[in-house]
PDB file of C-alpha atoms in Angstrom:
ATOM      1  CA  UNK A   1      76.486 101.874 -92.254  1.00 96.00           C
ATOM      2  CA  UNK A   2      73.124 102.458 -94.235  1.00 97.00           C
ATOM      3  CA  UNK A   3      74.369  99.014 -96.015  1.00 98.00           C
ATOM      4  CA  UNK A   4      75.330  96.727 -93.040  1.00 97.00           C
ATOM      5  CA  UNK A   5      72.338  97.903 -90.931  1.00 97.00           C
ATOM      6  CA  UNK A   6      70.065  96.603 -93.347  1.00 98.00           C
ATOM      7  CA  UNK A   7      72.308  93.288 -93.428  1.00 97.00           C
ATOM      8  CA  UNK A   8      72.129  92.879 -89.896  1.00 97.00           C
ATOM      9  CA  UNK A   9      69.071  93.976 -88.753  1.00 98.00           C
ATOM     10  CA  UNK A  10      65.671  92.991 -89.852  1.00 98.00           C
ATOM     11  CA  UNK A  11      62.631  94.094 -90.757  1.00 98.00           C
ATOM     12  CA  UNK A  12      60.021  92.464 -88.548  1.00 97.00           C
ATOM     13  CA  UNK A  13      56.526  92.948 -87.197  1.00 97.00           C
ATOM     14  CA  UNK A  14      57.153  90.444 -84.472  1.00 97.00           C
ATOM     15  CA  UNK A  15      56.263  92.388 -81.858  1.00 96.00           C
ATOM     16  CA  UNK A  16      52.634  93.289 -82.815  1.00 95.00           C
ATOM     17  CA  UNK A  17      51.493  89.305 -83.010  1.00 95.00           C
ATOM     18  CA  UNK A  18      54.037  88.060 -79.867  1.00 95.00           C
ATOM     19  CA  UNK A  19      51.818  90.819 -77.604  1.00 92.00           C
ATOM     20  CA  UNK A  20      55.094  93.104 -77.313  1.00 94.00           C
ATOM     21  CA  UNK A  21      54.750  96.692 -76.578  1.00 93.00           C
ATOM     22  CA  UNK A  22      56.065  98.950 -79.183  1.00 95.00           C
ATOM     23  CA  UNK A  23      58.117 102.223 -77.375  1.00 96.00           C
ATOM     24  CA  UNK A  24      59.178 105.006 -79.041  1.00 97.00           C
ATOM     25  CA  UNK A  25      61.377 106.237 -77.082  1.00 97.00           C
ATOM     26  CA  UNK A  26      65.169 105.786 -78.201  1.00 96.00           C
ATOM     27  CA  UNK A  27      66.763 103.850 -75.395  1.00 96.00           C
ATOM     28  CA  UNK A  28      64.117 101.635 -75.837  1.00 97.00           C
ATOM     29  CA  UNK A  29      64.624 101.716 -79.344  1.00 97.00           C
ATOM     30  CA  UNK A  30      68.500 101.030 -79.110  1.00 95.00           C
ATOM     31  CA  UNK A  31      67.965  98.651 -76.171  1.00 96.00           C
ATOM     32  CA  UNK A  32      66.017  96.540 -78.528  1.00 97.00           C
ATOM     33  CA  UNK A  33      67.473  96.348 -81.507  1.00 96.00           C
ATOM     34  CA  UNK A  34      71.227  96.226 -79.587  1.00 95.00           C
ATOM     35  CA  UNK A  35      70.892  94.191 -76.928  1.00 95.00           C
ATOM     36  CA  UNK A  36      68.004  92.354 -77.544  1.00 96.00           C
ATOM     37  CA  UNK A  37      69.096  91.697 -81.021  1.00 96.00           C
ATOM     38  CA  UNK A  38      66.032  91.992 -82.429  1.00 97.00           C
ATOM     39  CA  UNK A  39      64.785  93.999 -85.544  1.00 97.00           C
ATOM     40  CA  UNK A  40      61.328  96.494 -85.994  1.00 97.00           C
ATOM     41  CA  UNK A  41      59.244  98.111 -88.461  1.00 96.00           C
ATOM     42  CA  UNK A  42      59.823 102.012 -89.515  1.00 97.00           C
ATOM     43  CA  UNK A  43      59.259 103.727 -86.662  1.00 98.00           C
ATOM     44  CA  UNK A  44      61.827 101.526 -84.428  1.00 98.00           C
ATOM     45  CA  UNK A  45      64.815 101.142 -87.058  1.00 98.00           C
ATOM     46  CA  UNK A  46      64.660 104.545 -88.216  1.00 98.00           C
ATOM     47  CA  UNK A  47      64.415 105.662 -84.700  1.00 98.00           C
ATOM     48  CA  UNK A  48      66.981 103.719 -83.516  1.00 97.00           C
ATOM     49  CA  UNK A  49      69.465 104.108 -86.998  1.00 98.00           C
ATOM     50  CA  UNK A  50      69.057 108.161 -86.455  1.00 98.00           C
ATOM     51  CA  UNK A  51      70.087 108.105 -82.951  1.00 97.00           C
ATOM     52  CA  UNK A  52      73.368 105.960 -83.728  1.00 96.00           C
ATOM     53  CA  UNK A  53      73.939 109.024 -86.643  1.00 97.00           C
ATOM     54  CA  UNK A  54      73.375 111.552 -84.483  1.00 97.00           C
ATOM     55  CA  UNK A  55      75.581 110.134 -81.829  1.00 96.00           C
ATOM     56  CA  UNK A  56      77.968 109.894 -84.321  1.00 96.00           C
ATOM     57  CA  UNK A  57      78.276 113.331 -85.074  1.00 96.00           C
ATOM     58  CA  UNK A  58      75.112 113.745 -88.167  1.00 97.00           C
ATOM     59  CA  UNK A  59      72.757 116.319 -88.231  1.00 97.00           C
ATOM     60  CA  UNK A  60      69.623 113.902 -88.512  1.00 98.00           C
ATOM     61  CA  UNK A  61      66.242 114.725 -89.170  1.00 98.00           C
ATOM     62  CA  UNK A  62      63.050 112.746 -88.352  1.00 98.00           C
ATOM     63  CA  UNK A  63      60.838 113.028 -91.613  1.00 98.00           C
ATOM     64  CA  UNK A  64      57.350 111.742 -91.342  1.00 98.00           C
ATOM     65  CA  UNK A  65      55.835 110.338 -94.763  1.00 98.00           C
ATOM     66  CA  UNK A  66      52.716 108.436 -96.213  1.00 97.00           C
ATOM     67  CA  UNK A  67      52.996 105.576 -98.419  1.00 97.00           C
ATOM     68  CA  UNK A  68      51.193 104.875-101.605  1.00 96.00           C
ATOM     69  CA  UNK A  69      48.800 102.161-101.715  1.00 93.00           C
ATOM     70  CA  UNK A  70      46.064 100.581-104.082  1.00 87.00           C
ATOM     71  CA  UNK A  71      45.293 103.366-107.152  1.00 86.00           C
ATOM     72  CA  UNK A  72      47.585 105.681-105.621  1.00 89.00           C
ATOM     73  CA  UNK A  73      45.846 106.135-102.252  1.00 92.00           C
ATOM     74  CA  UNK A  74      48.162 107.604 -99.401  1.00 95.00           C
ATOM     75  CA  UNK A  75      48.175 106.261 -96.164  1.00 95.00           C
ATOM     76  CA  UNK A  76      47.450 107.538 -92.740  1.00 96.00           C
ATOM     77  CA  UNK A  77      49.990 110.758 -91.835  1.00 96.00           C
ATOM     78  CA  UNK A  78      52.973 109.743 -89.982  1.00 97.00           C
ATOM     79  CA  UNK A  79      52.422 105.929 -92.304  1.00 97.00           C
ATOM     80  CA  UNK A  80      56.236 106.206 -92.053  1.00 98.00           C
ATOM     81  CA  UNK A  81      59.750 107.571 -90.571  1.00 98.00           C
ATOM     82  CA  UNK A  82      62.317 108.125 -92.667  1.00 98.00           C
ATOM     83  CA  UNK A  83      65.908 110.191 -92.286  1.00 98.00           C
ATOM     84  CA  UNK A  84      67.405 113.107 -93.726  1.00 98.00           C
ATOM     85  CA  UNK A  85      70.810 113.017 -92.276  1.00 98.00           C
ATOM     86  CA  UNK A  86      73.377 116.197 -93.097  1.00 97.00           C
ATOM     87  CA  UNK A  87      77.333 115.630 -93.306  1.00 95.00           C
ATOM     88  CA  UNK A  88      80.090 117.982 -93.148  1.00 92.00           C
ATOM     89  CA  UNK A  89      81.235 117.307 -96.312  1.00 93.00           C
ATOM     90  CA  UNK A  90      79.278 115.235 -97.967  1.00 92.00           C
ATOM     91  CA  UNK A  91      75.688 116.893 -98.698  1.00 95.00           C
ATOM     92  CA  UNK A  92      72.327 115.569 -97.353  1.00 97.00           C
ATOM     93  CA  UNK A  93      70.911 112.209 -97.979  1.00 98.00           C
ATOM     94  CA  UNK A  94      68.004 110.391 -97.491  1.00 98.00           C
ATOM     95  CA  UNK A  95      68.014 107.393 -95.291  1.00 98.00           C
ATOM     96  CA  UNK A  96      65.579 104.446 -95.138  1.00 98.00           C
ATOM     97  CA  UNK A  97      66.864 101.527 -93.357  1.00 98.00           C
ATOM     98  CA  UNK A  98      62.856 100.967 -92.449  1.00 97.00           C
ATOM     99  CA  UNK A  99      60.998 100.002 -95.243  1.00 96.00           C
ATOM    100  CA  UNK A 100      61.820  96.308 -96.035  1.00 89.00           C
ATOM    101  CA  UNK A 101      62.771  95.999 -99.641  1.00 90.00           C
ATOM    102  CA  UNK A 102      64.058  99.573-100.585  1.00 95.00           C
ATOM    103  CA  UNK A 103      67.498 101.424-101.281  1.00 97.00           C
ATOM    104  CA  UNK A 104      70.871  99.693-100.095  1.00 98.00           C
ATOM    105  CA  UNK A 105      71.753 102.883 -99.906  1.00 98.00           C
ATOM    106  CA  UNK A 106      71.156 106.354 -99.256  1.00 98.00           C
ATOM    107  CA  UNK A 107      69.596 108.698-101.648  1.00 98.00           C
ATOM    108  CA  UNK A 108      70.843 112.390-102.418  1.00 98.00           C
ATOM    109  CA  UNK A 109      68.361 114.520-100.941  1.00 97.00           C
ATOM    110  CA  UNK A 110      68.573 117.714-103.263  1.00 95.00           C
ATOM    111  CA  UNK A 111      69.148 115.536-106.942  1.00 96.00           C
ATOM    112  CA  UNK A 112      66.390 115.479-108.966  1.00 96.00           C
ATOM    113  CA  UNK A 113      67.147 112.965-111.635  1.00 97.00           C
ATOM    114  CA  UNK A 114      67.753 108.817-111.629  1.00 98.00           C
ATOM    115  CA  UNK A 115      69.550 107.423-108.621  1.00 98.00           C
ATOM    116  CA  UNK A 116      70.393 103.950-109.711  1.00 98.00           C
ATOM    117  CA  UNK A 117      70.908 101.495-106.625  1.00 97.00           C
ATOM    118  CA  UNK A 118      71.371  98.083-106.923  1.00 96.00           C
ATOM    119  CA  UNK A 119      66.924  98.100-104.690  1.00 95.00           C
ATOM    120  CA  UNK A 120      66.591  99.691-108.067  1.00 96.00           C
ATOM    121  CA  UNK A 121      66.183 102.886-109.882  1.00 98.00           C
ATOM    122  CA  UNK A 122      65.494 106.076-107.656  1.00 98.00           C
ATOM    123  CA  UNK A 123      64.133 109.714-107.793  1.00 98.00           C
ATOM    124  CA  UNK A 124      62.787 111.674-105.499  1.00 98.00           C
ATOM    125  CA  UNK A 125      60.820 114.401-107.237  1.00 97.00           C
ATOM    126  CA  UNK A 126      58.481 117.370-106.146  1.00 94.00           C
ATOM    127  CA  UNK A 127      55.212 117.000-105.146  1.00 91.00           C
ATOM    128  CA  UNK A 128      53.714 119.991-104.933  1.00 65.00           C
ATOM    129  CA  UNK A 129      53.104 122.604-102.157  1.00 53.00           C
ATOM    130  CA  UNK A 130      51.875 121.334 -98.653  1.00 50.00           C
ATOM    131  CA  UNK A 131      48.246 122.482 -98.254  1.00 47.00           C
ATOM    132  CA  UNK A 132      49.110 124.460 -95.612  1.00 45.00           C
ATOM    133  CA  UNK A 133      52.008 126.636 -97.216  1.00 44.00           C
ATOM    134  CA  UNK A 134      49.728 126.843-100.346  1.00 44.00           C
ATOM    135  CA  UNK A 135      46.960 128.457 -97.800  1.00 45.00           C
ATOM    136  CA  UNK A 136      49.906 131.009 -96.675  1.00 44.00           C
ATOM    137  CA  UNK A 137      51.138 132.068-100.118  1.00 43.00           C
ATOM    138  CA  UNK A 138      53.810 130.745 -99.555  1.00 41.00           C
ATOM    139  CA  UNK A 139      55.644 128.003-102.446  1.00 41.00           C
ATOM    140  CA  UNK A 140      59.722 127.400-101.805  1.00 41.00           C
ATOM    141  CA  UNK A 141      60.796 124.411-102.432  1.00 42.00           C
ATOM    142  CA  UNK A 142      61.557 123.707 -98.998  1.00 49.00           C
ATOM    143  CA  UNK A 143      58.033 123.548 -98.256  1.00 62.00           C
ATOM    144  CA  UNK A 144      56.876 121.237-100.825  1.00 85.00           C
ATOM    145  CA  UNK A 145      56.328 117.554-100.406  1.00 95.00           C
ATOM    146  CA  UNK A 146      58.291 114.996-102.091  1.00 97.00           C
ATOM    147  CA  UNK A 147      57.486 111.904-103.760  1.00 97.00           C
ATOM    148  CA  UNK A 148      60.182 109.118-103.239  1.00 98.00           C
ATOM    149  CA  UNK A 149      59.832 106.834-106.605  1.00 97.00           C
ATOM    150  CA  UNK A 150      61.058 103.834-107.392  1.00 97.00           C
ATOM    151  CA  UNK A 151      60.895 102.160-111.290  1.00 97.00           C
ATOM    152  CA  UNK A 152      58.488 104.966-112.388  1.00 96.00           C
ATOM    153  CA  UNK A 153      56.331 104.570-109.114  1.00 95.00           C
ATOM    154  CA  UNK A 154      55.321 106.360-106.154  1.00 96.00           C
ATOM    155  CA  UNK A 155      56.530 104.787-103.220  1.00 97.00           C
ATOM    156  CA  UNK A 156      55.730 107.331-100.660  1.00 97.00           C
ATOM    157  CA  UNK A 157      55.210 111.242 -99.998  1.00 97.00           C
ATOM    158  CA  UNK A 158      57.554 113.148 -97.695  1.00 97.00           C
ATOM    159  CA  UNK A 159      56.838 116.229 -95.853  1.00 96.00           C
ATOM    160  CA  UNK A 160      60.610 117.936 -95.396  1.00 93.00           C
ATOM    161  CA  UNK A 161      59.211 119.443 -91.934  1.00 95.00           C
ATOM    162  CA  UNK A 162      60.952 118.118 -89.178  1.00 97.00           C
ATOM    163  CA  UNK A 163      59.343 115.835 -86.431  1.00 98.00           C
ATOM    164  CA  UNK A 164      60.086 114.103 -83.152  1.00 97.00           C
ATOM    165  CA  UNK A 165      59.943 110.368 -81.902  1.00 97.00           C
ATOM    166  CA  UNK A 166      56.534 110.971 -79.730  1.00 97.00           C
ATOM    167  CA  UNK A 167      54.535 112.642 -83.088  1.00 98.00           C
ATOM    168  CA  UNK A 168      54.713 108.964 -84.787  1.00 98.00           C
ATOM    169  CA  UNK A 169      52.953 107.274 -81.411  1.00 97.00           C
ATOM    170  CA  UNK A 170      49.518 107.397 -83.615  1.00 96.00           C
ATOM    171  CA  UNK A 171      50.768 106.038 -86.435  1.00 97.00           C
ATOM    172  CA  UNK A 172      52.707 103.344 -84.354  1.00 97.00           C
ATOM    173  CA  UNK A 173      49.788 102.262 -82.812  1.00 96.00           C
ATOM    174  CA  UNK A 174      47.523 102.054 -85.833  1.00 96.00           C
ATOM    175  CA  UNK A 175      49.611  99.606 -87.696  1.00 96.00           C
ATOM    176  CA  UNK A 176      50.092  97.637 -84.557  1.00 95.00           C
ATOM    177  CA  UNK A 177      46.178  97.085 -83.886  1.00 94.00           C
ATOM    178  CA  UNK A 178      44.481  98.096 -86.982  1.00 94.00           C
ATOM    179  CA  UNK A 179      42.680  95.426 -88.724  1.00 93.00           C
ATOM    180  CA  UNK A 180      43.382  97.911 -91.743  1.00 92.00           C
ATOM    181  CA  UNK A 181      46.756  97.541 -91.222  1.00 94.00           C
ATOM    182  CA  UNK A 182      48.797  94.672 -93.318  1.00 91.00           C
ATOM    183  CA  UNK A 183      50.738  94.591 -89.886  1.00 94.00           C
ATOM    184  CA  UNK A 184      48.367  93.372 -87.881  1.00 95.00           C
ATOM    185  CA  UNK A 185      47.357  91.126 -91.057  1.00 94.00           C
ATOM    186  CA  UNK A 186      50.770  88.675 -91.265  1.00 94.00           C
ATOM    187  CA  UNK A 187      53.739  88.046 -89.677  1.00 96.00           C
ATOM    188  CA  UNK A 188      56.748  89.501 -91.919  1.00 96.00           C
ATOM    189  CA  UNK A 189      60.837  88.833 -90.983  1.00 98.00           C
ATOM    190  CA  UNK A 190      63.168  90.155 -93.742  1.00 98.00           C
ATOM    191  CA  UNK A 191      66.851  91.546 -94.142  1.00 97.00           C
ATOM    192  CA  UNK A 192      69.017  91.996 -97.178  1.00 97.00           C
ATOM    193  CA  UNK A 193      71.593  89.440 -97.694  1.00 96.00           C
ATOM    194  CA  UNK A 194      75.211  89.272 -98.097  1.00 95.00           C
ATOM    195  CA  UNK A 195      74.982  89.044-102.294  1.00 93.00           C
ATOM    196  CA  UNK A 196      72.106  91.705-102.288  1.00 94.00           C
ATOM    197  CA  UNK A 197      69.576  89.353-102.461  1.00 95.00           C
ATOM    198  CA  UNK A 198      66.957  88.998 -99.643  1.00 97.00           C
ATOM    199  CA  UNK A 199      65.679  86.374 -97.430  1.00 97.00           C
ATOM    200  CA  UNK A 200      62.012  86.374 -95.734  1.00 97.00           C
ATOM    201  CA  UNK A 201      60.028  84.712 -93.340  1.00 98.00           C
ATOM    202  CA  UNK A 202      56.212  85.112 -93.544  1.00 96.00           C
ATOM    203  CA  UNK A 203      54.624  83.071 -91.029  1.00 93.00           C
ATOM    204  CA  UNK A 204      56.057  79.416 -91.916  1.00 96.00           C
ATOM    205  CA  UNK A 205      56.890  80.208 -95.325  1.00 97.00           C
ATOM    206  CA  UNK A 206      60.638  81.032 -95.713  1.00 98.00           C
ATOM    207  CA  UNK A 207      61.760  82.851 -99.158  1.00 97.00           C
ATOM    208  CA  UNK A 208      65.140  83.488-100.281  1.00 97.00           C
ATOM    209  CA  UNK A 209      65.848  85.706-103.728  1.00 95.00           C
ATOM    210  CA  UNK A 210      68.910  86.193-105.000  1.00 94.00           C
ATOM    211  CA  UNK A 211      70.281  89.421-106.416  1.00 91.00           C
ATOM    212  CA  UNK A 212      69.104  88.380-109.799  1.00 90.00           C
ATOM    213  CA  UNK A 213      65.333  87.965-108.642  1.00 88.00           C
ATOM    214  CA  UNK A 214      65.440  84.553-108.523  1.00 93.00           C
ATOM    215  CA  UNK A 215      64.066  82.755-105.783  1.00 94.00           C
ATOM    216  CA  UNK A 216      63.052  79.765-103.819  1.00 95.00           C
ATOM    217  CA  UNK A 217      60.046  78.903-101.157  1.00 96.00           C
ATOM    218  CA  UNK A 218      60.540  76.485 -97.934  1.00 95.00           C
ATOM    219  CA  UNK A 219      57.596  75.523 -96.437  1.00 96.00           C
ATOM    220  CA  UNK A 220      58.459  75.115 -92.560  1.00 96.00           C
ATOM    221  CA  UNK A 221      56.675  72.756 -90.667  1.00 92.00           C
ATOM    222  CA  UNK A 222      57.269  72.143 -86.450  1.00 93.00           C
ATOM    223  CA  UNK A 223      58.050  75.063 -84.450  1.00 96.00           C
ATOM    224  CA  UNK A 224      61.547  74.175 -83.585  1.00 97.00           C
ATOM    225  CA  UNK A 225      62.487  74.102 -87.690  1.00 97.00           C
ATOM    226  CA  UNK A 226      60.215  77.658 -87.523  1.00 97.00           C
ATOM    227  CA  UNK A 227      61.883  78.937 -84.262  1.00 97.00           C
ATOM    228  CA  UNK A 228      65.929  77.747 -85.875  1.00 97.00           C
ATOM    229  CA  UNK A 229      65.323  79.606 -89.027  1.00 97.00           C
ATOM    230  CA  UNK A 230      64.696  82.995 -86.840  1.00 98.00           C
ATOM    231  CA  UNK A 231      67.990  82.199 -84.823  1.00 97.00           C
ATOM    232  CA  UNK A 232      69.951  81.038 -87.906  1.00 97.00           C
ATOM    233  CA  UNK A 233      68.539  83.640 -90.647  1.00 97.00           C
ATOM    234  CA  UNK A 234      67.556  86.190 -88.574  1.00 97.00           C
ATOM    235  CA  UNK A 235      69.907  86.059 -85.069  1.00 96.00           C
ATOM    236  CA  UNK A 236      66.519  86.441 -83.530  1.00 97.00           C
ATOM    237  CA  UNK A 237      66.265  84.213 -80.142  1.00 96.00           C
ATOM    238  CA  UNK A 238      62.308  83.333 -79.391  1.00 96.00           C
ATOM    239  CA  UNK A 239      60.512  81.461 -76.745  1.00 95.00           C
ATOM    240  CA  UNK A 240      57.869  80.438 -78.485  1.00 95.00           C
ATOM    241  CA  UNK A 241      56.408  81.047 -82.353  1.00 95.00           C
ATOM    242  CA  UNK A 242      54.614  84.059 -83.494  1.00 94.00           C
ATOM    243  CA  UNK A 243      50.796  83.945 -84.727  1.00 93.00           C
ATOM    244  CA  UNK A 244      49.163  86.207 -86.298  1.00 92.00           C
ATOM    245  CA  UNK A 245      47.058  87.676 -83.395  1.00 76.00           C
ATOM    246  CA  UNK A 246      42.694  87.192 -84.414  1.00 62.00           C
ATOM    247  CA  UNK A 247      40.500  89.763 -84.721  1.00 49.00           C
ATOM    248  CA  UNK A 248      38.882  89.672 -81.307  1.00 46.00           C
ATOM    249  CA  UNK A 249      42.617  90.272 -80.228  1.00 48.00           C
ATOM    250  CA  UNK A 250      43.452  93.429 -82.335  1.00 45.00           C
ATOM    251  CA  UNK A 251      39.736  94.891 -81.289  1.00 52.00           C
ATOM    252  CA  UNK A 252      40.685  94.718 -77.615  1.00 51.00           C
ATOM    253  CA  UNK A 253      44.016  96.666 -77.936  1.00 50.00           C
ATOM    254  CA  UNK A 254      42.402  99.082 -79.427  1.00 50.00           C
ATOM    255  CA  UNK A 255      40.248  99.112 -76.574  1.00 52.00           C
ATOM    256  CA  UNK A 256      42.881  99.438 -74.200  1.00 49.00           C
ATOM    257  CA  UNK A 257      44.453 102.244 -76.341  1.00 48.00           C
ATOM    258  CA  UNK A 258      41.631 104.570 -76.214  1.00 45.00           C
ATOM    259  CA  UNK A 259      41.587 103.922 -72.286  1.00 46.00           C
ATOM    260  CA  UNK A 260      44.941 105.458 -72.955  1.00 42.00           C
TER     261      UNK A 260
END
């Protein structure tokens, strides 16, 4: 499932530059990735991957993390949703179907050594205590944050505490109006292919890489060729082509989001 989800459904700020409003809620999460046939960023597939698992009989856990930036910076809190997800018989794992080019598959939640994937080669390691629990005395390994790493570096930091859909509404909204935010910066479409490869359209430019890395650039030019590439590539039906919204734009949303 973790596979064909990230086959089918892509990873897309769409929504933040077509003037969309982003719910987290999860019918409104499943309503759009289902029967609108559209894709998201972390907060929406996550949210909307977890409550397919948990209707399916998982244990799932909403896990909020922080991704590493320039020199090792971490983001804002709740940067990102990931999943733990418990099975009956089969351990815990670690699922990501929200972070654009990452694992095909899930990750072992309690190994501690390589997880090769064909995204790459995987650990998730210890981070140290969480401020708080170091305040407390208190050190078990269940209250430590975890670095996710991928090729020898950080991707993001986990906090194993769990969460719910409405504490990532901050977070959700600062990457959709932020001029800080690489969201609010481009227009992204992406979704692992069929050979393990990956195909991507940024704005006009349409990249495909195959599972060996290499990889070829389209530049698209009229809107139909722009708006057939998101129905053809994608299965994504638009009205009309996405820009990436000016700065005047983003300021006033903001505006309107502290007017709550």
């Amino acid at each position: 499932m973790h596979l064909r989800h990230l086959r089918a459904v892509p990873f897309e700020n769409l929504s933040v530059h077509l003037g969309e409003e982003i719910v987290l809620e999860e019918r409104r999460l499943v309503e759009k990735v289902v029967e609108e046939r559209r894709g998201g960023f972390c907060y929406e597939l996550n949210g909307a991957f977890g409550a397919l698992l948990a209707a399916l009989g998982f244990e799932v856990t909403l896990l909020a993390a922080r991704v590493y930036g320039k020199e090792g910076r971490l983001g804002i809190p709740y940067d990102h949703l990931a999943l733990l997800v418990r099975t009956a018989d089969a351990g815990e794992w670690l699922a990501d179907v929200g972070f654009g080019a990452h694992s095909h598959y899930p990750l072992q939640w309690g190994r501690r050594d390589d997880q090769p994937d064909p995204g790459g080669v995987f650990r998730i390691v210890e981070a140290g205590p969480h401020p708080v629990a170091a305040e407390r005395g208190a050190g078990s390994a269940t209250e430590r944050d975890l670095d996710v790493v991928l090729d020898g570096a950080q991707v993001y930091r986990l906090e194993p505490r769990p969460r719910v859909l409405r504490d990532f509404v901050a977070g959700a909204w600062w990457h959709s109006t932020s001029p800080e935010s690489h969201f609010t910066r481009s227009l992204i479409c992406s979704r692992l292919t069929e050979d393990g490869g990956r195909i991507t359209l940024s704005g006009r430019r349409l990249k495909t890489t195959s599972a060996d890395g290499a990889s070829r650039e389209n530049e698209l030019t009229g809107d139909e060729e722009v708006l057939q590439a998101y129905r053809d590539r994608f299965g994504i039906g638009l009205a009309r082509v996405p820009t990436v919204r000016t700065a005047d734009v983003r300021t006033a949303a903001r505006s309107r989001g502290s007017r709550g």
